Coordinates of C-alpha atoms in Angstrom, one line a residue:
M241 CA 83.6 126.5 123.5
E242 CA 82.5 123.7 126.2
L243 CA 84.3 120.7 126.9
G244 CA 81.3 119.1 125.3
H245 CA 82.5 120.6 122.0
L246 CA 86.2 119.1 122.3
I247 CA 84.6 115.2 123.4
A248 CA 82.2 115.4 120.1
F249 CA 85.3 116.3 117.7
N250 CA 87.2 113.5 119.4
A251 CA 84.6 111.1 118.6
A252 CA 85.0 112.1 115.2
L253 CA 88.7 111.9 115.4
L254 CA 88.2 108.5 116.3
L255 CA 86.1 107.6 113.6
A256 CA 87.9 109.2 111.2
I257 CA 91.3 107.4 112.5
L258 CA 90.0 104.4 112.2
S259 CA 88.1 104.2 109.1
P260 CA 89.8 102.1 106.4
G261 CA 91.4 105.1 104.3
P262 CA 94.4 106.1 102.9
S263 CA 96.0 106.4 106.5
L264 CA 95.0 103.4 107.7
L265 CA 96.1 101.6 104.5
F266 CA 99.6 102.8 104.9
L267 CA 100.5 102.9 108.5
T268 CA 99.2 98.8 108.1
R269 CA 101.7 98.5 105.6
Q270 CA 104.5 100.5 106.9
T271 CA 104.2 98.4 110.4
L272 CA 104.3 95.3 109.3
T273 CA 106.7 95.7 106.5
Y274 CA 110.0 97.8 108.2
G275 CA 108.9 96.8 112.0
R276 CA 107.2 98.6 115.2
R277 CA 109.7 101.7 115.0
A278 CA 108.9 102.8 111.3
G279 CA 105.1 102.2 112.4
I280 CA 105.6 104.4 114.8
M281 CA 107.3 107.1 113.3
T282 CA 104.9 106.8 110.0
A283 CA 101.8 107.2 113.0
L284 CA 103.6 110.8 113.9
G285 CA 103.7 111.9 110.2
L286 CA 100.2 111.2 109.6
G287 CA 99.4 112.8 112.6
T288 CA 101.1 115.8 112.2
M289 CA 99.5 116.6 108.7
A290 CA 95.9 115.7 109.9
A291 CA 95.9 118.0 113.0
L292 CA 97.8 120.8 110.3
W293 CA 94.6 119.9 108.3
T294 CA 92.6 121.2 111.0
L295 CA 94.9 124.2 111.8
A296 CA 94.8 125.2 108.3
A297 CA 90.6 124.8 108.1
L298 CA 91.0 126.9 111.1
L299 CA 92.3 129.6 109.7
G300 CA 90.1 129.4 106.4
L301 CA 92.8 127.6 104.5
Q302 CA 89.0 126.2 102.8
T303 CA 88.0 130.0 101.7
L304 CA 91.2 130.5 99.8
F305 CA 90.9 127.3 97.9
I306 CA 87.6 128.7 96.7
L307 CA 89.0 131.9 95.8
F308 CA 92.0 130.3 94.0
P309 CA 90.6 126.8 93.3
W310 CA 93.8 126.1 90.6
A311 CA 95.7 126.4 94.0
Y312 CA 93.7 123.4 95.3
M313 CA 93.7 121.9 91.6
I314 CA 97.4 121.7 91.2
M315 CA 97.8 119.9 95.7
K316 CA 94.9 117.6 94.3
F317 CA 96.9 116.4 91.2
A318 CA 99.7 116.3 92.9
G319 CA 98.7 113.9 96.1
A320 CA 96.6 112.2 93.3
A321 CA 99.7 111.2 91.6
Y322 CA 101.4 110.3 94.8
L323 CA 98.7 107.6 96.2
I324 CA 98.8 106.3 92.5
W325 CA 102.1 105.8 92.9
I326 CA 102.5 104.1 95.8
A327 CA 99.5 101.9 95.3
I328 CA 101.5 100.6 91.7
Q329 CA 104.7 99.9 94.3
M330 CA 102.2 97.9 96.6
W331 CA 101.1 95.8 93.3
R332 CA 104.8 95.4 92.0
H333 CA 106.2 94.0 95.7
A334 CA 102.9 92.2 96.4
R335 CA 104.7 88.9 95.7
D336 CA 108.0 89.7 97.7
P337 CA 108.5 87.8 100.8
L338 CA 107.9 89.6 104.2
P339 CA 111.6 89.3 105.9
Q340 CA 112.2 87.5 108.9
D341 CA 113.2 90.1 110.5
A342 CA 111.6 93.9 109.3
P343 CA 114.5 96.0 108.1
Q344 CA 114.5 99.2 109.9
R345 CA 113.6 102.4 108.0
A346 CA 115.3 105.2 108.9
D347 CA 113.0 107.4 111.7
R348 CA 113.1 110.6 109.1
R349 CA 112.0 108.7 105.9
A350 CA 109.1 106.7 107.9
F351 CA 107.7 109.6 109.3
I352 CA 108.0 112.1 106.1
A353 CA 106.4 109.4 103.9
G354 CA 103.5 109.1 106.7
F355 CA 103.4 113.0 106.6
L356 CA 103.2 112.9 102.6
V357 CA 100.3 110.7 102.3
N358 CA 98.0 113.1 104.5
V359 CA 99.5 116.3 102.6
A360 CA 98.2 114.2 99.5
N361 CA 94.7 114.2 100.4
P362 CA 94.0 118.1 100.5
K363 CA 89.9 117.4 100.5
S364 CA 91.0 117.0 104.5
V365 CA 90.5 120.7 104.7
F366 CA 87.2 120.7 103.8
F367 CA 86.0 117.6 106.0
A368 CA 87.9 119.4 109.2
A369 CA 86.0 123.0 108.2
A370 CA 82.6 120.6 108.0
V371 CA 83.3 118.9 111.3
I372 CA 84.6 122.1 113.0
V373 CA 81.6 123.9 111.9
V374 CA 79.2 121.4 112.6
I375 CA 80.5 121.2 116.2
F376 CA 82.0 124.3 117.6
P377 CA 80.4 127.7 118.1
A378 CA 81.0 130.5 115.5
T379 CA 83.0 132.8 118.2
L380 CA 86.2 130.8 118.5
T381 CA 88.5 133.1 119.9
P382 CA 92.6 132.1 118.7
A383 CA 92.8 130.5 122.1
D384 CA 90.2 128.2 121.1
K385 CA 91.7 127.6 118.2
G386 CA 94.8 126.7 119.4
L387 CA 93.6 124.5 121.7
I388 CA 91.9 122.4 118.9
F389 CA 95.0 122.2 117.2
L390 CA 97.0 120.8 120.2
N391 CA 93.9 118.7 120.9
H392 CA 94.1 117.4 117.8
L393 CA 97.6 116.7 117.8
L394 CA 97.8 115.0 120.6
V395 CA 94.9 112.6 120.0
E396 CA 96.6 111.6 116.7
F397 CA 100.2 111.5 118.7
V398 CA 98.5 108.8 121.0
L399 CA 95.7 106.8 119.0
Q400 CA 98.0 106.5 115.7
P401 CA 101.3 105.2 117.4
V402 CA 98.8 102.6 119.4
L403 CA 97.5 101.4 116.1
A404 CA 101.3 101.0 114.9
I405 CA 101.9 98.9 118.2
V406 CA 99.3 96.8 117.6
L407 CA 99.9 96.2 114.0
S408 CA 103.5 95.4 115.0
T409 CA 102.6 92.3 117.3
A410 CA 104.2 88.9 116.4
A411 CA 100.3 87.4 115.5
V412 CA 99.4 90.4 113.5
R413 CA 102.7 90.3 111.1
T414 CA 102.3 86.3 110.7
R415 CA 98.7 86.3 109.8
Y416 CA 99.9 89.6 106.9
A417 CA 102.8 87.1 106.0
A418 CA 100.9 84.3 105.0
L419 CA 98.2 86.4 102.8
K420 CA 100.8 89.5 101.8
P421 CA 100.3 89.1 98.2
H422 CA 96.6 89.1 98.4
I423 CA 96.5 92.0 101.2
D424 CA 98.9 94.2 99.6
R425 CA 96.5 94.1 96.1
I426 CA 93.6 94.9 97.9
A427 CA 95.3 97.6 99.8
G428 CA 97.1 98.9 96.1
S429 CA 94.0 98.8 94.8
V430 CA 92.3 100.8 97.5
L431 CA 94.4 103.5 97.3
G432 CA 94.9 103.8 93.6
L433 CA 91.5 104.1 93.4
L434 CA 91.1 106.6 96.1
G435 CA 93.7 108.4 94.0
L436 CA 92.1 108.1 90.7
R437 CA 88.8 109.4 92.7
L438 CA 90.5 112.4 94.1
L439 CA 91.9 112.9 90.1
I440 CA 88.9 113.0 88.7
D441 CA 86.9 114.8 91.2
R442 CA 85.4 117.8 90.1
T443 CA 84.4 119.1 93.5

């Protein structure tokens, strides 16, 4: 494995983190609703599970899912249900006013919430496996795999909290407060559709 492989991998991670998927939507709402600290802890939860999906791919979990499709189906249905539940909660509370002072959510609760959002998409292990196969050589040593995992964890632990800090600024929060019903319903719809897509996807 060469430095160029890690650079290419980190570029792919950057695009994945910034893409408007469940992780970014959830991080945005957590930060704007519960404040910067909760946003950072949510970011760390998201990042931890994302890196663990990469580690799982490196260890061949996608092969296990192929050999035992029922295990994948259980995880997929549970994940879809969780995303749909979040979507329903966002719709239900879309018109709730944003508190003037963001209530502080317990660090552990925020971390677990972020962690579970990324657990909710077991297809991530297949995405990670595809990226690894395309970027890295086939002859990865255990040390290489450990380095890839730690590199992913470091990238997540830097970029995700930075996003939370940016989202927690007064200007962003003010704009969000003004458009909260619309933003929450759009975000809730996207999360709900992603959950439904995961639920009915036959691949």
